PDB file of C-alpha atoms and ligand atoms in Angstrom:
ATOM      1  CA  UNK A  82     109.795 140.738  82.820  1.00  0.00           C
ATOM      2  CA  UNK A  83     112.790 138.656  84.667  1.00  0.00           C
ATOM      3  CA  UNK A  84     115.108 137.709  81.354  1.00  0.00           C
ATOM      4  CA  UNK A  85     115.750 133.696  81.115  1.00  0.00           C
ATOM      5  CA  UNK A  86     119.055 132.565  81.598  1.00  0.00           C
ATOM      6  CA  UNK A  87     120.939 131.415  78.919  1.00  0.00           C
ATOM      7  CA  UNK A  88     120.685 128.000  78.235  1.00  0.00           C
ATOM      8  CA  UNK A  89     123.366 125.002  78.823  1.00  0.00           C
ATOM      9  CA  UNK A  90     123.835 121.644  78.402  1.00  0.00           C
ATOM     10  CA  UNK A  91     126.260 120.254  80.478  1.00  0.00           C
ATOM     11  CA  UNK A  92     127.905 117.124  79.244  1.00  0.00           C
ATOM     12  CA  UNK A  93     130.355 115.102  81.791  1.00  0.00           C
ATOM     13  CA  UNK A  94     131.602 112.045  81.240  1.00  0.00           C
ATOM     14  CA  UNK A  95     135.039 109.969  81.554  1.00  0.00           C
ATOM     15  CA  UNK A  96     137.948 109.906  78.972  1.00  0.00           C
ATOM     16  CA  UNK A  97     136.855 108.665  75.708  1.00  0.00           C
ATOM     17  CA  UNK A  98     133.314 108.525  76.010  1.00  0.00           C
ATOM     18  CA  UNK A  99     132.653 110.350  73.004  1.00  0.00           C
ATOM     19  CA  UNK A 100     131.790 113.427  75.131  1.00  0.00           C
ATOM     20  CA  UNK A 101     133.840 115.960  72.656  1.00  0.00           C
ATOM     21  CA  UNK A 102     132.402 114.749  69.578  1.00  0.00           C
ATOM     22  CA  UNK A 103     128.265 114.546  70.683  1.00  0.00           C
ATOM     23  CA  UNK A 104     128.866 118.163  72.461  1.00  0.00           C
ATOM     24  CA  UNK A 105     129.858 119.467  69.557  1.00  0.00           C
ATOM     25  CA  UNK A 106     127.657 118.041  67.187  1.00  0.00           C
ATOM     26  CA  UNK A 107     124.753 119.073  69.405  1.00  0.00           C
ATOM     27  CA  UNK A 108     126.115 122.608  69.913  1.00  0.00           C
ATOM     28  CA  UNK A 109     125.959 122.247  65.950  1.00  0.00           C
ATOM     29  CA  UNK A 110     122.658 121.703  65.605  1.00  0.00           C
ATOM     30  CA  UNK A 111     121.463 124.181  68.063  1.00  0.00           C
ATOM     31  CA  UNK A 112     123.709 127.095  66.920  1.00  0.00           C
ATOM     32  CA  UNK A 113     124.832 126.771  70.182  1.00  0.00           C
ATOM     33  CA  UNK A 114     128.707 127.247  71.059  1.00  0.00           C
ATOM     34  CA  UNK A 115     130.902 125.118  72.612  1.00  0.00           C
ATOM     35  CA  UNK A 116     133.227 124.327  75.032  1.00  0.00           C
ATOM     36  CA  UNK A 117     135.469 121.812  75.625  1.00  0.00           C
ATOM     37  CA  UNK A 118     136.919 122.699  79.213  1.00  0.00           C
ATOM     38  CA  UNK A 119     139.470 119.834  78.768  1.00  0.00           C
ATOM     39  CA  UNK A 120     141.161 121.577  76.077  1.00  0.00           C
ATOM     40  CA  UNK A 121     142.262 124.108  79.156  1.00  0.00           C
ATOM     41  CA  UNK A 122     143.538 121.686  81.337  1.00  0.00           C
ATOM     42  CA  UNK A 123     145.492 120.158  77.952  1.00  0.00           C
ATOM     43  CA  UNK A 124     146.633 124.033  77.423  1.00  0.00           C
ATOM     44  CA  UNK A 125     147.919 124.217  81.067  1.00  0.00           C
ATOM     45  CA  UNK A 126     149.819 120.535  80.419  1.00  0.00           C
ATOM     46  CA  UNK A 127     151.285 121.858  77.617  1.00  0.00           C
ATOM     47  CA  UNK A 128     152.546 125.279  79.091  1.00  0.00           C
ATOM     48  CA  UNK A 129     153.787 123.879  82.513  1.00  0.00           C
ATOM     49  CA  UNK A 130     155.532 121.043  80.416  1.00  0.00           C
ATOM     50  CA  UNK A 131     157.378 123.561  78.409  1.00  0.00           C
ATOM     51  CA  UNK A 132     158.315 125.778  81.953  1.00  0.00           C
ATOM     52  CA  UNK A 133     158.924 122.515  83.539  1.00  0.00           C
ATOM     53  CA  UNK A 134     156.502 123.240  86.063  1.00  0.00           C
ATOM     54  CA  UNK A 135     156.269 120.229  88.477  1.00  0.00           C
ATOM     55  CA  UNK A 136     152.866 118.796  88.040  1.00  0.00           C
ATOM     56  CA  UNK A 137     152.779 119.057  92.013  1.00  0.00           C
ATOM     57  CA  UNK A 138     153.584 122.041  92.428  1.00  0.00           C
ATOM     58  CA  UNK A 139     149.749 123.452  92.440  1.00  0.00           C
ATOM     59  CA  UNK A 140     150.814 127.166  93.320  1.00  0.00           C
ATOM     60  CA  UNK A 141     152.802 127.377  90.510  1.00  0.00           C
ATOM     61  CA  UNK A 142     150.492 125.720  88.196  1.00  0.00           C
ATOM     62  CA  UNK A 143     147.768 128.194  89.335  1.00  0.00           C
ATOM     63  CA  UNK A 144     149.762 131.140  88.889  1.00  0.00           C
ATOM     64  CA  UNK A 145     150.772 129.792  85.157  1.00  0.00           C
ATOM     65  CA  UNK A 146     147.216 128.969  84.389  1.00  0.00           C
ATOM     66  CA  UNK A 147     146.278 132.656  85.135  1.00  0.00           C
ATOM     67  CA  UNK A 148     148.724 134.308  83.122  1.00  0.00           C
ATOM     68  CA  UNK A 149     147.789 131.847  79.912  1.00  0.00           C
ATOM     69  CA  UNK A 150     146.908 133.944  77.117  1.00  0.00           C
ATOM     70  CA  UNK A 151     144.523 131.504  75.129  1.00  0.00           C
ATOM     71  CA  UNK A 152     141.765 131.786  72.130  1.00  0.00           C
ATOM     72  CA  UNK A 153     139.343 129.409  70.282  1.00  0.00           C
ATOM     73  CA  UNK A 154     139.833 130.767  66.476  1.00  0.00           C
ATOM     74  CA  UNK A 155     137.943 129.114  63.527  1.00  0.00           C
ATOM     75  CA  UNK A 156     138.661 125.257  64.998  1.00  0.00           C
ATOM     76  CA  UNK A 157     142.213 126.226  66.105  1.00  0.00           C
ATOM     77  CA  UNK A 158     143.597 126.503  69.764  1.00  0.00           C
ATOM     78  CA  UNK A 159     146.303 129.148  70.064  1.00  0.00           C
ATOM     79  CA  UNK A 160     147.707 129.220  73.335  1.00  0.00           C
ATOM     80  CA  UNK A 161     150.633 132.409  73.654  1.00  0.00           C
ATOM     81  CA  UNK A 162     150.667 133.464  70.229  1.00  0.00           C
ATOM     82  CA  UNK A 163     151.341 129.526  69.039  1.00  0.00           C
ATOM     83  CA  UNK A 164     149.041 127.211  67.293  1.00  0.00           C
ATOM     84  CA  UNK A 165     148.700 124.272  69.706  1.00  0.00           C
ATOM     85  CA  UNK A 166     145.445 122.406  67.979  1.00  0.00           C
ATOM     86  CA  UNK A 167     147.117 118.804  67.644  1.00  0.00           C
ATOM     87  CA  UNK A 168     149.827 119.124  69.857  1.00  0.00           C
ATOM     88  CA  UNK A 169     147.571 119.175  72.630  1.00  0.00           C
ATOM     89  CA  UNK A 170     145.952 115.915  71.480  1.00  0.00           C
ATOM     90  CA  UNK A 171     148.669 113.447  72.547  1.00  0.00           C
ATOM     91  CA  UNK A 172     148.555 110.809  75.225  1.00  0.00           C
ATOM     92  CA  UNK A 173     150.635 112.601  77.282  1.00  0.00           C
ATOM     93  CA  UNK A 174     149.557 115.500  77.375  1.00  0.00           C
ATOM     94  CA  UNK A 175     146.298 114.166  78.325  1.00  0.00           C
ATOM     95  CA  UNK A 176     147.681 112.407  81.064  1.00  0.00           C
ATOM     96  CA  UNK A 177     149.318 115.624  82.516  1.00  0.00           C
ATOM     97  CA  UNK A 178     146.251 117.203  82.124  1.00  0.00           C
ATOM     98  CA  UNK A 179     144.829 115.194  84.619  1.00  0.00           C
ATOM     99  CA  UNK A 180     148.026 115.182  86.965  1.00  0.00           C
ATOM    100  CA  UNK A 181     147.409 119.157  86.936  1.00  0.00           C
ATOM    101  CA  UNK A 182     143.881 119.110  87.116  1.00  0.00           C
ATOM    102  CA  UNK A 183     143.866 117.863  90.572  1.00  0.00           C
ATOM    103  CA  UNK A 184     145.135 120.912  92.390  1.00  0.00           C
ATOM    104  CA  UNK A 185     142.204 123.671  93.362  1.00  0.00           C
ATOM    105  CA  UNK A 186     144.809 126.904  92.147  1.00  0.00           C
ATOM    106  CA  UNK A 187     144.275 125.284  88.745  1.00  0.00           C
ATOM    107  CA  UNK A 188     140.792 124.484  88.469  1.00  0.00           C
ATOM    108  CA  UNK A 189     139.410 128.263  90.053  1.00  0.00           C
ATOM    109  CA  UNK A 190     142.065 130.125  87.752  1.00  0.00           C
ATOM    110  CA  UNK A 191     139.775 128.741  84.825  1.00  0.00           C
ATOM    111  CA  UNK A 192     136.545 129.182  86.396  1.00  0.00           C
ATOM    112  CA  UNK A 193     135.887 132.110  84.895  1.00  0.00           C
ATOM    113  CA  UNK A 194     137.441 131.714  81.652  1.00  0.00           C
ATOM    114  CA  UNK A 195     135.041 128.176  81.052  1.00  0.00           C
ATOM    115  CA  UNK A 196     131.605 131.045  82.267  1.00  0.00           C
ATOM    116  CA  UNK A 197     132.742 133.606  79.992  1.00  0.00           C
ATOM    117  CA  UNK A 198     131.926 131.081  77.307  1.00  0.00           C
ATOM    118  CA  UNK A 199     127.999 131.360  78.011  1.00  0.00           C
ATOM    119  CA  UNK A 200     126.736 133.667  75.468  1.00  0.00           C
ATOM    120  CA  UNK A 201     123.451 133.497  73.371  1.00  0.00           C
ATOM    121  CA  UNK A 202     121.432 131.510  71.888  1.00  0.00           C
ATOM    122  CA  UNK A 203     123.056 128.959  74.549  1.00  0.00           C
ATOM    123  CA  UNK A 204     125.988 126.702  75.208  1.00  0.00           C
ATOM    124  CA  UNK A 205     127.239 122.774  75.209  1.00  0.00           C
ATOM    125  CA  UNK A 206     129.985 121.891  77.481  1.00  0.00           C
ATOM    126  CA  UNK A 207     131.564 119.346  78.231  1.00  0.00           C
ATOM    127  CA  UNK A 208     134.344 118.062  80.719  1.00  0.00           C
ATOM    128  CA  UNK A 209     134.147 116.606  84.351  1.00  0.00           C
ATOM    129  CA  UNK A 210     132.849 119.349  86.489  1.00  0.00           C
ATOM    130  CA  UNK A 211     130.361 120.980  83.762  1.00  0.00           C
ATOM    131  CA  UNK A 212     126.817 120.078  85.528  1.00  0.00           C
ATOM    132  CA  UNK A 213     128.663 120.040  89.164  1.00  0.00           C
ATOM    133  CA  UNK A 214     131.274 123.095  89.359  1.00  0.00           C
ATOM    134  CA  UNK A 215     131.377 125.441  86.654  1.00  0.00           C
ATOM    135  CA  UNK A 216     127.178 125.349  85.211  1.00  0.00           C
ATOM    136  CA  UNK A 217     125.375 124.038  88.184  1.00  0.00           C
ATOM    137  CA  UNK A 218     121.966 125.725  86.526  1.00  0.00           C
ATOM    138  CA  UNK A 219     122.185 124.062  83.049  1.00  0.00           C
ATOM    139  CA  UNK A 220     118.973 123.228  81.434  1.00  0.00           C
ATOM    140  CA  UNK A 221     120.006 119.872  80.788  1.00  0.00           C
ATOM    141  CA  UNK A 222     122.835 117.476  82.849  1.00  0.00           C
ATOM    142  CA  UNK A 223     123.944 114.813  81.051  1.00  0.00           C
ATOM    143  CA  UNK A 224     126.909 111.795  82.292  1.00  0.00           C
ATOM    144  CA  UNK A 225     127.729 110.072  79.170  1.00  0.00           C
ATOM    145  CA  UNK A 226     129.661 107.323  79.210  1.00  0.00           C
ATOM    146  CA  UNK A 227     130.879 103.776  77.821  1.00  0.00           C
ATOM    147  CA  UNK A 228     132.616 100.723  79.132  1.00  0.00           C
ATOM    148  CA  UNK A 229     136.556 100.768  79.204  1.00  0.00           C
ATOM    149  CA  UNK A 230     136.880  98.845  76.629  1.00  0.00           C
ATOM    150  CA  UNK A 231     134.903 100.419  73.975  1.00  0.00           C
ATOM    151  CA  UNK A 232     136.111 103.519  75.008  1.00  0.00           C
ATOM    152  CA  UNK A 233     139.833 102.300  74.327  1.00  0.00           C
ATOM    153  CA  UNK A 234     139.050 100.931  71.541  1.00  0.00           C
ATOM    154  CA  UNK A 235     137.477 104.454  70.170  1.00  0.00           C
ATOM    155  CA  UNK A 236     140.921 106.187  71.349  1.00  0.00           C
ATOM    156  CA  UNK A 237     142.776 103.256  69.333  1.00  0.00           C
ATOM    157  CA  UNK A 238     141.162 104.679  66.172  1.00  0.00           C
ATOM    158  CA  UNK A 239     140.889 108.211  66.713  1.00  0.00           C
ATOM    159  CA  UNK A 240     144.843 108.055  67.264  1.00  0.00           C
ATOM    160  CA  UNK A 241     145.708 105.707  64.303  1.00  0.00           C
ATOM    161  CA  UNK A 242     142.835 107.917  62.078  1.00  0.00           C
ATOM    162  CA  UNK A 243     145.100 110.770  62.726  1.00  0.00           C
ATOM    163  CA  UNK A 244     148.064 108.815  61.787  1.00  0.00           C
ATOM    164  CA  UNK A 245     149.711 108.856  65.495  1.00  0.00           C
ATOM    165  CA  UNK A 246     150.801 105.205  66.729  1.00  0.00           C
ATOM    166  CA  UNK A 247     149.273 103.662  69.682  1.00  0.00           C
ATOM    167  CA  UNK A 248     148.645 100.239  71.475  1.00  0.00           C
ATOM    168  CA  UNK A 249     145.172  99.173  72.522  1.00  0.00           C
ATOM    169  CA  UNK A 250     146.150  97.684  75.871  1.00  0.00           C
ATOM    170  CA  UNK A 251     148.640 100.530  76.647  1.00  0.00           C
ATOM    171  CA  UNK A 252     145.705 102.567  75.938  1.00  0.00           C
ATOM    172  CA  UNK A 253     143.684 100.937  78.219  1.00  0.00           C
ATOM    173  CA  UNK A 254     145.672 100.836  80.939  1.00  0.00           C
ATOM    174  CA  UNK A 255     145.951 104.862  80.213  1.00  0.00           C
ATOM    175  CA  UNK A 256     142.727 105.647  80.664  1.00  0.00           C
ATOM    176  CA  UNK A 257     141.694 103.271  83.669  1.00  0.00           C
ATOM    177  CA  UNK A 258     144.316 105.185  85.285  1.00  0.00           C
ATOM    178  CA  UNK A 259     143.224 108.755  84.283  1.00  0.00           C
ATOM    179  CA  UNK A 260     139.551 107.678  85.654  1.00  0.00           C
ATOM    180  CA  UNK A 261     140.843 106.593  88.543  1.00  0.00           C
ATOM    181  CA  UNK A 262     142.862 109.876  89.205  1.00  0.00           C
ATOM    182  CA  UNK A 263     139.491 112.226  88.132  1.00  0.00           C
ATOM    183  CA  UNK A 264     137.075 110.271  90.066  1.00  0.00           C
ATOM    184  CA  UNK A 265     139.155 110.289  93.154  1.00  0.00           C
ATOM    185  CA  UNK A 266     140.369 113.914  93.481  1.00  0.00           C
ATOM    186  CA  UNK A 267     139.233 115.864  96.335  1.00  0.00           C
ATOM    187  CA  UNK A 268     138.511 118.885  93.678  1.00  0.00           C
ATOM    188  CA  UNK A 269     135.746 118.566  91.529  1.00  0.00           C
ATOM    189  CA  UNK A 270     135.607 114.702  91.295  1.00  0.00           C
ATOM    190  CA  UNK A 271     133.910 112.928  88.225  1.00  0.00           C
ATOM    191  CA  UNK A 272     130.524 112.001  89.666  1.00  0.00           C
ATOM    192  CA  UNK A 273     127.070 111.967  87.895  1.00  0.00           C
ATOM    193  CA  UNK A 274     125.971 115.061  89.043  1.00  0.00           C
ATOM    194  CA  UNK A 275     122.448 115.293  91.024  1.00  0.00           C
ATOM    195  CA  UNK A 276     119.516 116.256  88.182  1.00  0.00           C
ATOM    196  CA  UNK A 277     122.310 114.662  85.707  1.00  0.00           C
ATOM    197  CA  UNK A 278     120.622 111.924  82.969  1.00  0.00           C
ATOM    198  CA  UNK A 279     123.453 108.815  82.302  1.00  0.00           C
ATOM    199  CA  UNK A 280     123.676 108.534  78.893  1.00  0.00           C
ATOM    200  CA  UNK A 281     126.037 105.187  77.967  1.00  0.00           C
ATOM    201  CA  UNK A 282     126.698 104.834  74.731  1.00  0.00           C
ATOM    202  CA  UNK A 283     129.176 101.865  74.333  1.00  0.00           C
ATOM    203  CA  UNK A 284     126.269 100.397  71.994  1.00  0.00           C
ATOM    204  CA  UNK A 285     124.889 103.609  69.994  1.00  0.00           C
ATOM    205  CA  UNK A 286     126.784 105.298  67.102  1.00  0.00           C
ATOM    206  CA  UNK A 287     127.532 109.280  67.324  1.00  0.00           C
ATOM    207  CA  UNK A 288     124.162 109.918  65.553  1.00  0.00           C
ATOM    208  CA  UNK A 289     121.522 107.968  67.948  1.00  0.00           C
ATOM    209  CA  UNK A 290     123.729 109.594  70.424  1.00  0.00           C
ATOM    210  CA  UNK A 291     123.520 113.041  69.514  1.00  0.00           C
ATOM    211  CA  UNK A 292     119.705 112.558  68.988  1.00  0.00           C
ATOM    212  CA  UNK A 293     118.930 111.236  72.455  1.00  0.00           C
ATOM    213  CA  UNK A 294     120.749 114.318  73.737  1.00  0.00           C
ATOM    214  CA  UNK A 295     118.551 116.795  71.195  1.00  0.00           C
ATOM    215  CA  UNK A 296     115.667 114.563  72.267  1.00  0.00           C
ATOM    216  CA  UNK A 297     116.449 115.067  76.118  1.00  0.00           C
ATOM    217  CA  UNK A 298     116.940 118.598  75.524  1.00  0.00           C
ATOM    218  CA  UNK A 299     113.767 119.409  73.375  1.00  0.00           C
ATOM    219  CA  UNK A 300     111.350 117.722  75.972  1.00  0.00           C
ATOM    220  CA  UNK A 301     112.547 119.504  78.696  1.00  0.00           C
ATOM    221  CA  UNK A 302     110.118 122.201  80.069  1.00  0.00           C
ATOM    222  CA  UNK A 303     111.664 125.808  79.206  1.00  0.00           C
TER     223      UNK A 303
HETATM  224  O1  CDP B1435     139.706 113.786  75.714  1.00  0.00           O
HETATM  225  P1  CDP B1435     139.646 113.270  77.113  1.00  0.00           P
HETATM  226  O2  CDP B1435     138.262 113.024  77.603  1.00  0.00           O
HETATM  227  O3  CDP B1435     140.565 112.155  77.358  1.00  0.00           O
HETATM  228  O4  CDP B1435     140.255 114.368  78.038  1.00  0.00           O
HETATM  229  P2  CDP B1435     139.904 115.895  78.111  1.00  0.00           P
HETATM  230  O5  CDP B1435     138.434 116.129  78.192  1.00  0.00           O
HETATM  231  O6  CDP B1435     140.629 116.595  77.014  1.00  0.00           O
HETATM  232  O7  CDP B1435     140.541 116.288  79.532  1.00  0.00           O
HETATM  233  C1  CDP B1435     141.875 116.019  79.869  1.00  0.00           C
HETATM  234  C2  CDP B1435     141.989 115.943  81.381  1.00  0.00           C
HETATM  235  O8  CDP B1435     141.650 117.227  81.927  1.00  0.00           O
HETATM  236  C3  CDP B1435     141.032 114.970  82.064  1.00  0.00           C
HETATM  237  O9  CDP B1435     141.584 113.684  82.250  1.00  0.00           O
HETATM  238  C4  CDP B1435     140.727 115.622  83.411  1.00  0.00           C
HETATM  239  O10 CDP B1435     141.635 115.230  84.384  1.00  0.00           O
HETATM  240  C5  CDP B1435     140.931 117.091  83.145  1.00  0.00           C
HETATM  241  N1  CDP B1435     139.657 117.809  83.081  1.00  0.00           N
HETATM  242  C6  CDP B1435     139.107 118.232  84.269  1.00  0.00           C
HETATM  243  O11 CDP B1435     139.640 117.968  85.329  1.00  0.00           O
HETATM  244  N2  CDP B1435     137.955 118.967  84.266  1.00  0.00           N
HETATM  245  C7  CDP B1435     137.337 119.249  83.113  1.00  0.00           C
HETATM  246  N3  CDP B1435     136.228 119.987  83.145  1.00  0.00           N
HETATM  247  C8  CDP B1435     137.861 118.794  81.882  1.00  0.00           C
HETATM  248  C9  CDP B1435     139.029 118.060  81.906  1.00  0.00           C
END
């Protein structure tokens, strides 16, 4: 008897679509695990900022991204020894994650690092090349996603839950400009994957999201 694959569910979507959240709420669920593959770009920002790697210089940038020593611990990121959980969440960060995540020496050096994360019962993961790149044989491809500006608006409150200060319309200018940069890279661009469902949820809360996606999943023939 051929053994099934183990199971993913691929989430893509832009920044701010509540991608990270659903995932892992649906990896929750399922007693699935979980990745969040932007978390390794972030990790990469954060290391080349503190070498002062140029964020053009994509040899470099591969080379550091290979020699990163990072682990997923009980909810915390440690990336060289260092707890990096929130300092990886900033604006700027995030924007220098997507400044690195253009060059190909980046994006193969954590190819295998995002696979290695496929392990029984199954796995939700989510990012821009999930369904595309990294697991083109998910089960289940989903593109969620949500106008700009409800999306900015959910960044505005995120940041200001977590007590860090931030302006709606710099915020929205931020992330209009980080779409633009992931959807028009040459390496794995943001696209809606062939097979991949578009889930928009600029009108549902985090629960009717995460239910569509359980729904989606549970109907689809094993
Ligand atoms: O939280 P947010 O959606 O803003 O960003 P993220 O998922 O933490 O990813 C940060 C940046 O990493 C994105 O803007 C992308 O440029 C890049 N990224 C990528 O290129 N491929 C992925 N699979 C995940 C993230």
């Amino acid at each position: 008897m051929t053994e099934l694959p183990i199971p993913v569910i691929a989430i893509d979507g832009p920044t701010a679509s509540g991608k990270g959240t659903v995932a892992s709420l649906v990896a929750e669920k399922l007693g699935f695990h979980y990745l969040d593959s932007g978390a390794l770009y972030r990790l990469v920002a954060l290391a080349s900022e503190k070498e002062a790697i140029d964020t053009q210089n994509g040899q470099k940038l591969g080379l550091l991204a290979q020699k990163l020593v990072i682990s997923f611990e009980k909810g915390q990121i440690i990336l060289n020894g260092e707890v990096v959980t929130e300092t990886i969440r900033t604006e700027s960060i995030g924007l220098r994650a997507s400044a690195i995540a253009i060059h190909p020496e980046v994006r193969e050096a954590l190819v295998g690092v995002q696979q290695d994360f496929r392990k029984a019962p199954g796995l939700v993961a989510d990012g821009r090349d999930m369904a595309s790149v990294i697991f083109p044989d998910a089960s289940l491809k989903i593109f969620l996603t949500a106008t700009a500006a409800a999306r900015a608006e959910r960044r505005y409150k995120q940041l200001i839950a977590k007590g860090i200060s931030a302006k709606l319309d710099v915020l929205l200018q931020d992330l209009q400009e980080r779409d633009a940069r992931d959807s028009s890279r040459g390496a794995a661009p943001l696209l809606i994957a062939p097979g991949a469902q578009v889930l928009d949820t600029s009108e549902l809360s985090i629960d009717q999201a995460v239910k569509i996606v359980l729904d989606w999943y549970q109907s689809k023939p094993a």
